[in-house]
């Protein structure tokens, strides 16, 4: 069986030749262009964050400690790696409250007075104590004292604009990035593993196109053949504008501000992005490729069906892989026997036929697996690795709690406690509304 990544990239001669004949290029060569053409919100926020002075990075890490947020350096967006936008979006969304707190110091006095209530609300949501607030205020004063070049001032103004003045727009676009890009990333990640998955390529690309179109197309128009899916027109088959999928956070903001001009403009932008991206996927992905359809019959899970036998015969025919078959071989008979053979071992989805018979001791690199001396240090490290990791995690957690207590911050609560608090807050809010 051929390596699936090579086939997907068109490096295998026969697969590349068959795809070219059917006027469909290999999908991986163009997959970076799947990036939805939304405004470059993540890039506009995160690119100015880099590079940062060391003292500002240290201040950011301390703010994250006070707020109970896992602190990391700002992620860098790489233009030729479009999925890095997803990694940037995850990091930015997680640390957005810490960024807002730190960059609050770069606002002028009038804007600080205007947004002070929002800052206090952020402090309250993350359990920041009075001593921690005083420490953060020192950060603001120290950052304002430092001299900056005009380039540095412009960079800070762009970040402050995205974090404070255009926070609604930033949250909307971050939400759609984090909601849509995982659909595309899942398709790419399938073929970056060690297993051979060429038999999954047709199903996976059909799945990613259907899942992506379901974000803005009515579901009844997607239960169709791959050929019709390539030719589908979106103009009269789209969901209403308010029903477009835009990610969990944007869904909440959309419900809270249904007629807000920024929300309406955002929805129109997302609609345009969905249509252009789906049209590009229709044009570039070989959804109707007979070669990939035949390769899907190699999946052991579909053995025992008549369509499997038909596709396997087509795959071994002269139009596809016939030049690899010996003349004296009766391939159709072998296909018939293979399709109904009950003596073959049961294969479950996810099994690897390559590593099925490999034992744990064969993983050690030794000249003679049975007679060579075992590396005692390696065995010791394997036995103690879990304990060492657990001890280090406990020490780091203890150090973090001590620092939070030093500055009067509340320790981070568990997920169960957070849910109880949220339920209690909702109950109190409903009780207040009922009294009114």
Short mmCIF file of C-alpha atoms in Angstrom, two decimals:
data_model
loop_
_atom_site.label_atom_id
_atom_site.label_comp_id
_atom_site.label_asym_id
_atom_site.label_seq_id
_atom_site.Cartn_x
_atom_site.Cartn_y
_atom_site.Cartn_z
CA UNK A 1 0.00 0.00 0.00
CA UNK A 2 1.36 3.42 -0.93
CA UNK A 3 2.18 6.08 1.62
CA UNK A 4 -0.92 8.25 1.98
CA UNK A 5 0.95 11.54 2.40
CA UNK A 6 2.90 10.96 -0.81
CA UNK A 7 -0.27 10.11 -2.68
CA UNK A 8 -2.04 13.14 -1.29
CA UNK A 9 0.84 15.36 -2.40
CA UNK A 10 0.91 13.71 -5.82
CA UNK A 11 4.43 12.29 -5.40
CA UNK A 12 3.38 8.81 -6.49
CA UNK A 13 3.57 8.80 -10.28
CA UNK A 14 0.45 6.79 -11.11
CA UNK A 15 -1.80 8.59 -8.61
CA UNK A 16 -0.57 11.97 -9.78
CA UNK A 17 -1.12 11.00 -13.41
CA UNK A 18 -4.68 9.79 -12.76
CA UNK A 19 -5.61 12.94 -10.85
CA UNK A 20 -4.25 15.11 -13.68
CA UNK A 21 -6.30 13.20 -16.25
CA UNK A 22 -9.44 13.94 -14.28
CA UNK A 23 -8.58 17.68 -14.20
CA UNK A 24 -8.23 17.73 -10.41
CA UNK A 25 -4.90 18.73 -8.83
CA UNK A 26 -3.63 17.16 -5.64
CA UNK A 27 -5.31 18.73 -2.60
CA UNK A 28 -2.25 19.26 -0.40
CA UNK A 29 -0.56 21.51 -2.94
CA UNK A 30 -3.32 24.08 -2.43
CA UNK A 31 -4.55 23.38 1.08
CA UNK A 32 -2.86 26.49 2.52
CA UNK A 33 -5.29 28.54 0.41
CA UNK A 34 -8.22 27.10 2.36
CA UNK A 35 -7.55 29.92 4.84
CA UNK A 36 -10.86 31.83 4.99
CA UNK A 37 -10.45 35.38 3.71
CA UNK A 38 -11.59 36.98 6.94
CA UNK A 39 -9.95 40.28 7.93
CA UNK A 40 -6.54 39.56 9.45
CA UNK A 41 -7.75 39.98 13.00
CA UNK A 42 -5.39 37.50 14.67
CA UNK A 43 -2.41 38.79 12.72
CA UNK A 44 -3.25 42.43 13.47
CA UNK A 45 -3.43 41.69 17.19
CA UNK A 46 -0.55 39.25 17.58
CA UNK A 47 2.05 40.47 15.09
CA UNK A 48 2.46 43.82 16.91
CA UNK A 49 2.95 41.85 20.14
CA UNK A 50 6.26 40.60 18.69
CA UNK A 51 8.99 41.35 19.46
CA UNK A 52 8.48 42.34 23.11
CA UNK A 53 11.11 43.67 25.55
CA UNK A 54 12.12 41.19 28.21
CA UNK A 55 10.77 43.32 31.06
CA UNK A 56 7.37 43.57 29.36
CA UNK A 57 7.29 39.78 28.90
CA UNK A 58 8.10 39.34 32.60
CA UNK A 59 5.29 41.73 33.54
CA UNK A 60 2.91 39.77 31.31
CA UNK A 61 3.86 36.49 32.98
CA UNK A 62 3.24 37.99 36.43
CA UNK A 63 -0.16 39.31 35.34
CA UNK A 64 -1.04 35.81 34.11
CA UNK A 65 -0.04 34.39 37.51
CA UNK A 66 -2.24 36.90 39.33
CA UNK A 67 -5.20 36.08 37.08
CA UNK A 68 -4.73 32.29 37.09
CA UNK A 69 -4.10 32.15 33.32
CA UNK A 70 -1.42 29.83 31.83
CA UNK A 71 1.15 32.31 30.56
CA UNK A 72 3.11 31.78 27.34
CA UNK A 73 4.99 34.06 24.98
CA UNK A 74 2.85 35.55 22.20
CA UNK A 75 2.55 33.15 19.26
CA UNK A 76 3.93 34.20 15.89
CA UNK A 77 1.78 33.93 12.77
CA UNK A 78 3.60 32.39 9.80
CA UNK A 79 2.15 33.41 6.45
CA UNK A 80 3.14 30.23 4.57
CA UNK A 81 1.73 27.98 7.35
CA UNK A 82 -1.94 28.92 7.36
CA UNK A 83 -2.82 26.63 10.28
CA UNK A 84 -0.55 28.72 12.51
CA UNK A 85 -3.46 31.20 12.54
CA UNK A 86 -5.39 28.61 14.57
CA UNK A 87 -2.54 28.24 17.10
CA UNK A 88 -2.24 32.03 17.29
CA UNK A 89 -5.99 32.32 17.85
CA UNK A 90 -6.01 29.77 20.70
CA UNK A 91 -3.13 31.48 22.49
CA UNK A 92 -4.57 34.96 21.95
CA UNK A 93 -8.04 33.98 23.15
CA UNK A 94 -6.67 32.37 26.32
CA UNK A 95 -4.44 35.31 27.25
CA UNK A 96 -6.74 38.09 26.02
CA UNK A 97 -7.73 39.23 29.56
CA UNK A 98 -4.04 39.43 30.56
CA UNK A 99 -3.22 41.43 27.42
CA UNK A 100 -6.05 43.85 28.17
CA UNK A 101 -4.86 44.35 31.75
CA UNK A 102 -1.23 44.92 30.73
CA UNK A 103 -2.00 47.24 27.80
CA UNK A 104 -4.43 49.24 29.94
CA UNK A 105 -1.34 51.15 31.05
CA UNK A 106 -0.81 52.50 27.51
CA UNK A 107 -4.24 54.21 27.43
CA UNK A 108 -4.38 57.94 28.05
CA UNK A 109 -6.00 59.25 31.23
CA UNK A 110 -9.37 59.94 29.64
CA UNK A 111 -9.62 56.45 28.15
CA UNK A 112 -8.47 54.86 31.42
CA UNK A 113 -11.32 56.59 33.27
CA UNK A 114 -13.72 55.45 30.55
CA UNK A 115 -12.70 51.77 30.69
CA UNK A 116 -11.96 51.53 34.45
CA UNK A 117 -15.24 49.70 35.16
CA UNK A 118 -14.39 47.05 32.56
CA UNK A 119 -10.93 46.61 34.11
CA UNK A 120 -12.44 46.16 37.57
CA UNK A 121 -14.84 43.58 36.15
CA UNK A 122 -11.89 41.65 34.69
CA UNK A 123 -10.18 41.78 38.09
CA UNK A 124 -13.33 40.47 39.77
CA UNK A 125 -13.83 37.63 37.26
CA UNK A 126 -10.26 36.38 37.80
CA UNK A 127 -10.05 36.91 41.57
CA UNK A 128 -7.28 39.52 41.53
CA UNK A 129 -6.57 40.84 45.06
CA UNK A 130 -5.70 44.37 46.17
CA UNK A 131 -1.98 43.69 46.49
CA UNK A 132 -1.93 42.23 43.00
CA UNK A 133 -3.78 45.31 41.70
CA UNK A 134 -1.14 47.54 43.28
CA UNK A 135 1.60 45.48 41.64
CA UNK A 136 -0.13 45.75 38.24
CA UNK A 137 -0.48 49.50 38.71
CA UNK A 138 3.28 49.65 39.20
CA UNK A 139 3.68 47.80 35.88
CA UNK A 140 1.54 50.45 34.17
CA UNK A 141 3.55 53.31 35.64
CA UNK A 142 6.87 51.70 34.76
CA UNK A 143 5.82 50.99 31.15
CA UNK A 144 4.62 54.57 30.63
CA UNK A 145 7.98 55.92 31.78
CA UNK A 146 9.95 53.98 29.20
CA UNK A 147 10.87 55.77 25.99
CA UNK A 148 9.72 54.29 22.68
CA UNK A 149 10.52 54.92 19.06
CA UNK A 150 7.78 56.00 16.68
CA UNK A 151 7.57 52.42 15.38
CA UNK A 152 7.06 51.15 18.92
CA UNK A 153 4.39 53.78 19.61
CA UNK A 154 2.51 52.85 16.43
CA UNK A 155 2.68 49.18 17.37
CA UNK A 156 1.27 49.83 20.85
CA UNK A 157 -1.52 51.98 19.38
CA UNK A 158 -2.57 49.17 17.04
CA UNK A 159 -2.68 46.63 19.86
CA UNK A 160 -4.57 48.97 22.20
CA UNK A 161 -7.06 49.70 19.42
CA UNK A 162 -7.78 45.98 18.91
CA UNK A 163 -7.90 45.13 22.63
CA UNK A 164 -9.94 48.05 23.97
CA UNK A 165 -11.49 50.25 21.27
CA UNK A 166 -12.49 47.38 18.93
CA UNK A 167 -12.85 44.57 21.46
CA UNK A 168 -16.23 43.43 20.10
CA UNK A 169 -14.88 43.09 16.57
CA UNK A 170 -11.77 41.29 17.87
CA UNK A 171 -13.83 38.77 19.86
CA UNK A 172 -16.11 38.10 16.88
CA UNK A 173 -13.27 37.34 14.49
CA UNK A 174 -11.35 35.27 17.03
CA UNK A 175 -14.48 33.20 17.56
CA UNK A 176 -14.92 32.40 13.86
CA UNK A 177 -11.22 31.54 13.54
CA UNK A 178 -11.39 29.10 16.45
CA UNK A 179 -14.69 27.66 15.24
CA UNK A 180 -13.97 27.07 11.55
CA UNK A 181 -10.25 26.31 11.35
CA UNK A 182 -10.48 23.06 13.42
CA UNK A 183 -12.67 21.60 10.65
CA UNK A 184 -9.87 22.14 8.15
CA UNK A 185 -7.07 21.24 10.56
CA UNK A 186 -8.61 17.85 11.31
CA UNK A 187 -8.41 16.94 7.62
CA UNK A 188 -4.73 17.89 7.43
CA UNK A 189 -3.75 16.18 10.70
CA UNK A 190 -5.20 12.83 9.60
CA UNK A 191 -2.46 12.41 7.01
CA UNK A 192 0.43 13.59 9.18
CA UNK A 193 0.54 10.42 11.28
CA UNK A 194 2.61 7.30 10.76
CA UNK A 195 -0.21 5.06 9.50
CA UNK A 196 -0.99 4.57 5.83
CA UNK A 197 -4.37 6.18 5.19
CA UNK A 198 -4.65 6.42 1.42
CA UNK A 199 -7.91 4.45 1.65
CA UNK A 200 -9.35 7.23 3.85
CA UNK A 201 -8.46 10.13 1.56
CA UNK A 202 -11.69 10.17 -0.48
CA UNK A 203 -13.92 9.87 2.60
CA UNK A 204 -11.98 12.47 4.59
CA UNK A 205 -11.98 15.12 1.90
CA UNK A 206 -15.70 14.54 1.32
CA UNK A 207 -16.22 14.86 5.07
CA UNK A 208 -14.28 18.13 5.37
CA UNK A 209 -16.13 19.73 2.45
CA UNK A 210 -19.53 18.65 3.78
CA UNK A 211 -18.72 19.81 7.32
CA UNK A 212 -17.46 23.16 6.06
CA UNK A 213 -20.47 23.76 3.81
CA UNK A 214 -22.85 22.82 6.64
CA UNK A 215 -21.72 26.02 8.40
CA UNK A 216 -23.65 28.13 5.89
CA UNK A 217 -25.62 25.81 3.53
CA UNK A 218 -28.95 24.17 4.36
CA UNK A 219 -28.41 20.55 5.39
CA UNK A 220 -30.95 19.10 2.95
CA UNK A 221 -28.77 20.19 0.01
CA UNK A 222 -25.66 18.36 1.31
CA UNK A 223 -27.02 14.80 1.27
CA UNK A 224 -25.98 14.20 -2.30
CA UNK A 225 -23.29 12.61 -4.46
CA UNK A 226 -19.74 14.03 -4.68
CA UNK A 227 -20.35 15.02 -8.30
CA UNK A 228 -23.39 17.13 -7.39
CA UNK A 229 -21.53 18.54 -4.38
CA UNK A 230 -18.89 19.93 -6.72
CA UNK A 231 -21.53 21.60 -8.89
CA UNK A 232 -23.74 23.00 -6.11
CA UNK A 233 -24.65 26.70 -6.29
CA UNK A 234 -24.88 28.58 -3.00
CA UNK A 235 -27.04 31.58 -3.89
CA UNK A 236 -30.44 30.00 -3.14
CA UNK A 237 -29.33 27.28 -0.73
CA UNK A 238 -27.75 29.29 2.09
CA UNK A 239 -28.94 29.57 5.67
CA UNK A 240 -30.32 32.92 6.83
CA UNK A 241 -27.63 35.42 7.74
CA UNK A 242 -28.32 35.14 11.48
CA UNK A 243 -28.02 31.32 11.34
CA UNK A 244 -24.47 31.16 9.95
CA UNK A 245 -22.04 29.30 12.19
CA UNK A 246 -19.56 31.79 13.66
CA UNK A 247 -18.12 30.01 16.71
CA UNK A 248 -19.43 29.79 20.31
CA UNK A 249 -18.40 33.25 21.53
CA UNK A 250 -19.70 35.02 18.43
CA UNK A 251 -22.99 33.11 18.74
CA UNK A 252 -23.41 34.56 22.23
CA UNK A 253 -22.52 38.10 21.13
CA UNK A 254 -24.84 37.75 18.13
CA UNK A 255 -27.73 36.84 20.44
CA UNK A 256 -26.99 39.71 22.82
CA UNK A 257 -26.60 42.38 20.10
CA UNK A 258 -28.67 41.16 17.11
CA UNK A 259 -28.94 44.57 15.39
CA UNK A 260 -25.54 45.99 16.29
CA UNK A 261 -23.87 47.48 13.17
CA UNK A 262 -20.57 45.73 13.93
CA UNK A 263 -22.33 42.36 14.25
CA UNK A 264 -24.25 42.82 10.99
CA UNK A 265 -21.11 43.86 9.13
CA UNK A 266 -19.28 40.87 10.60
CA UNK A 267 -21.99 38.45 9.43
CA UNK A 268 -21.84 39.80 5.88
CA UNK A 269 -18.06 39.40 5.90
CA UNK A 270 -18.36 35.80 7.11
CA UNK A 271 -20.95 35.05 4.42
CA UNK A 272 -18.60 36.30 1.69
CA UNK A 273 -15.71 34.34 3.19
CA UNK A 274 -17.72 31.11 3.35
CA UNK A 275 -18.82 31.35 -0.29
CA UNK A 276 -15.37 32.15 -1.69
CA UNK A 277 -13.64 29.46 0.37
CA UNK A 278 -16.20 26.76 -0.48
CA UNK A 279 -15.98 27.65 -4.18
CA UNK A 280 -12.21 27.29 -4.01
CA UNK A 281 -12.54 23.88 -2.33
CA UNK A 282 -14.97 22.76 -5.04
CA UNK A 283 -12.49 23.81 -7.69
CA UNK A 284 -9.33 22.29 -6.20
CA UNK A 285 -10.32 19.16 -4.26
CA UNK A 286 -10.71 15.98 -6.39
CA UNK A 287 -14.07 15.08 -4.86
CA UNK A 288 -15.22 13.23 -7.98
CA UNK A 289 -11.95 11.35 -8.56
CA UNK A 290 -12.53 7.74 -9.68
CA UNK A 291 -8.99 6.90 -8.56
CA UNK A 292 -9.59 7.97 -4.97
CA UNK A 293 -12.99 6.26 -4.93
CA UNK A 294 -11.34 3.00 -6.00
CA UNK A 295 -8.58 3.41 -3.40
CA UNK A 296 -11.23 3.67 -0.67
CA UNK A 297 -12.08 0.00 -1.36
CA UNK A 298 -8.72 -0.94 0.23
CA UNK A 299 -10.22 -0.17 3.63
CA UNK A 300 -10.55 -3.53 5.47
CA UNK A 301 -13.72 -2.27 7.16
CA UNK A 302 -15.69 -2.28 3.88
CA UNK A 303 -14.81 -5.88 2.95
CA UNK A 304 -17.85 -8.03 2.27
CA UNK A 305 -19.85 -5.60 0.11
CA UNK A 306 -20.47 -5.91 -3.61
CA UNK A 307 -19.40 -2.31 -4.26
CA UNK A 308 -16.03 -3.11 -2.66
CA UNK A 309 -15.41 -5.89 -5.16
CA UNK A 310 -16.38 -3.65 -8.09
CA UNK A 311 -13.99 -0.89 -6.98
CA UNK A 312 -11.12 -3.33 -6.33
CA UNK A 313 -11.51 -4.76 -9.84
CA UNK A 314 -11.48 -1.25 -11.26
CA UNK A 315 -8.38 -0.42 -9.22
CA UNK A 316 -6.51 -3.43 -10.60
CA UNK A 317 -7.69 -2.77 -14.15
CA UNK A 318 -5.57 -1.41 -17.02
CA UNK A 319 -6.77 2.18 -16.48
CA UNK A 320 -5.30 2.37 -12.97
CA UNK A 321 -2.87 -0.19 -11.54
CA UNK A 322 -2.97 -2.85 -14.24
CA UNK A 323 0.69 -2.24 -15.12
CA UNK A 324 1.64 -3.42 -11.60
CA UNK A 325 -0.19 -6.76 -11.90
CA UNK A 326 1.55 -9.85 -13.30
CA UNK A 327 -0.07 -11.22 -16.49
CA UNK A 328 -0.52 -14.70 -15.03
CA UNK A 329 -2.46 -13.43 -11.98
CA UNK A 330 -6.23 -13.84 -11.97
CA UNK A 331 -6.98 -10.65 -10.05
CA UNK A 332 -10.81 -10.73 -10.39
CA UNK A 333 -10.89 -14.19 -8.79
CA UNK A 334 -8.60 -13.05 -5.96
CA UNK A 335 -10.85 -10.06 -5.37
CA UNK A 336 -13.93 -12.30 -5.18
CA UNK A 337 -12.24 -14.64 -2.67
CA UNK A 338 -10.87 -11.76 -0.59
CA UNK A 339 -14.27 -10.13 -0.34
CA UNK A 340 -15.92 -13.22 1.21
CA UNK A 341 -13.01 -14.89 3.05
CA UNK A 342 -14.05 -15.56 6.68
CA UNK A 343 -10.61 -16.78 7.79
CA UNK A 344 -9.00 -13.34 7.62
CA UNK A 345 -8.32 -11.74 11.04
CA UNK A 346 -10.80 -9.18 12.32
CA UNK A 347 -9.65 -5.63 11.68
CA UNK A 348 -10.91 -2.74 13.79
CA UNK A 349 -10.75 0.92 12.80
CA UNK A 350 -7.45 2.36 14.07
CA UNK A 351 -5.48 -0.91 13.98
CA UNK A 352 -2.09 -0.87 12.29
CA UNK A 353 -1.10 -4.01 10.39
CA UNK A 354 2.53 -2.87 10.41
CA UNK A 355 3.00 -2.75 14.19
CA UNK A 356 0.48 -5.43 15.17
CA UNK A 357 3.10 -8.12 15.92
CA UNK A 358 5.73 -5.80 17.40
CA UNK A 359 6.55 -6.37 21.07
CA UNK A 360 7.62 -3.78 23.62
CA UNK A 361 11.16 -5.17 23.98
CA UNK A 362 11.73 -4.71 20.24
CA UNK A 363 11.39 -0.97 20.75
CA UNK A 364 14.83 -0.88 22.45
CA UNK A 365 17.63 -0.26 19.97
CA UNK A 366 20.03 -3.18 20.54
CA UNK A 367 22.09 -5.28 18.18
CA UNK A 368 20.65 -8.50 19.57
CA UNK A 369 17.20 -8.15 21.07
CA UNK A 370 17.45 -11.37 23.09
CA UNK A 371 21.12 -11.55 24.16
CA UNK A 372 22.48 -7.99 24.27
CA UNK A 373 22.76 -6.27 27.65
CA UNK A 374 19.75 -4.20 28.63
CA UNK A 375 20.39 -0.48 29.19
CA UNK A 376 19.72 -0.23 32.94
CA UNK A 377 19.72 3.57 32.93
CA UNK A 378 17.07 3.60 30.22
CA UNK A 379 14.88 1.15 32.13
CA UNK A 380 15.29 3.18 35.32
CA UNK A 381 14.34 6.39 33.55
CA UNK A 382 11.23 4.74 32.11
CA UNK A 383 10.16 3.50 35.56
CA UNK A 384 10.73 6.83 37.32
CA UNK A 385 9.59 9.22 34.57
CA UNK A 386 5.98 9.30 35.73
CA UNK A 387 6.88 9.93 39.38
CA UNK A 388 9.33 12.70 38.50
CA UNK A 389 6.82 14.43 36.26
CA UNK A 390 4.13 14.24 38.93
CA UNK A 391 6.50 15.67 41.57
CA UNK A 392 7.54 18.56 39.35
CA UNK A 393 3.92 19.40 38.57
CA UNK A 394 3.06 19.45 42.27
CA UNK A 395 6.02 21.71 43.05
CA UNK A 396 5.07 24.14 40.27
CA UNK A 397 1.44 24.21 41.45
CA UNK A 398 2.50 24.80 45.06
CA UNK A 399 4.81 27.65 44.02
CA UNK A 400 2.01 29.22 41.98
CA UNK A 401 -0.46 29.02 44.91
CA UNK A 402 2.08 30.59 47.29
CA UNK A 403 2.61 33.49 44.90
CA UNK A 404 -1.15 33.99 44.49
CA UNK A 405 -1.63 34.02 48.26
CA UNK A 406 1.24 36.49 48.62
CA UNK A 407 -0.58 39.01 46.43
CA UNK A 408 -4.06 38.18 47.74
CA UNK A 409 -5.33 36.43 44.60
CA UNK A 410 -7.92 33.69 44.71
CA UNK A 411 -6.62 30.26 43.64
CA UNK A 412 -7.96 28.87 40.39
CA UNK A 413 -11.10 26.80 41.02
CA UNK A 414 -11.83 23.41 39.54
CA UNK A 415 -14.18 22.93 36.61
CA UNK A 416 -16.88 21.50 38.89
CA UNK A 417 -16.69 24.46 41.27
CA UNK A 418 -16.79 26.86 38.32
CA UNK A 419 -19.96 25.20 37.05
CA UNK A 420 -21.59 25.44 40.50
CA UNK A 421 -20.70 29.13 40.74
CA UNK A 422 -22.10 29.78 37.25
CA UNK A 423 -25.36 27.95 38.08
CA UNK A 424 -25.72 29.89 41.33
CA UNK A 425 -25.12 33.21 39.54
CA UNK A 426 -27.77 32.33 36.93
CA UNK A 427 -30.24 31.39 39.67
CA UNK A 428 -29.72 34.69 41.47
CA UNK A 429 -30.08 36.63 38.21
CA UNK A 430 -33.40 34.88 37.42
CA UNK A 431 -34.62 35.58 40.97
CA UNK A 432 -33.88 39.30 40.58
CA UNK A 433 -35.74 39.43 37.26
CA UNK A 434 -38.74 37.64 38.80
CA UNK A 435 -38.93 40.19 41.63
CA UNK A 436 -38.95 43.06 39.14
#
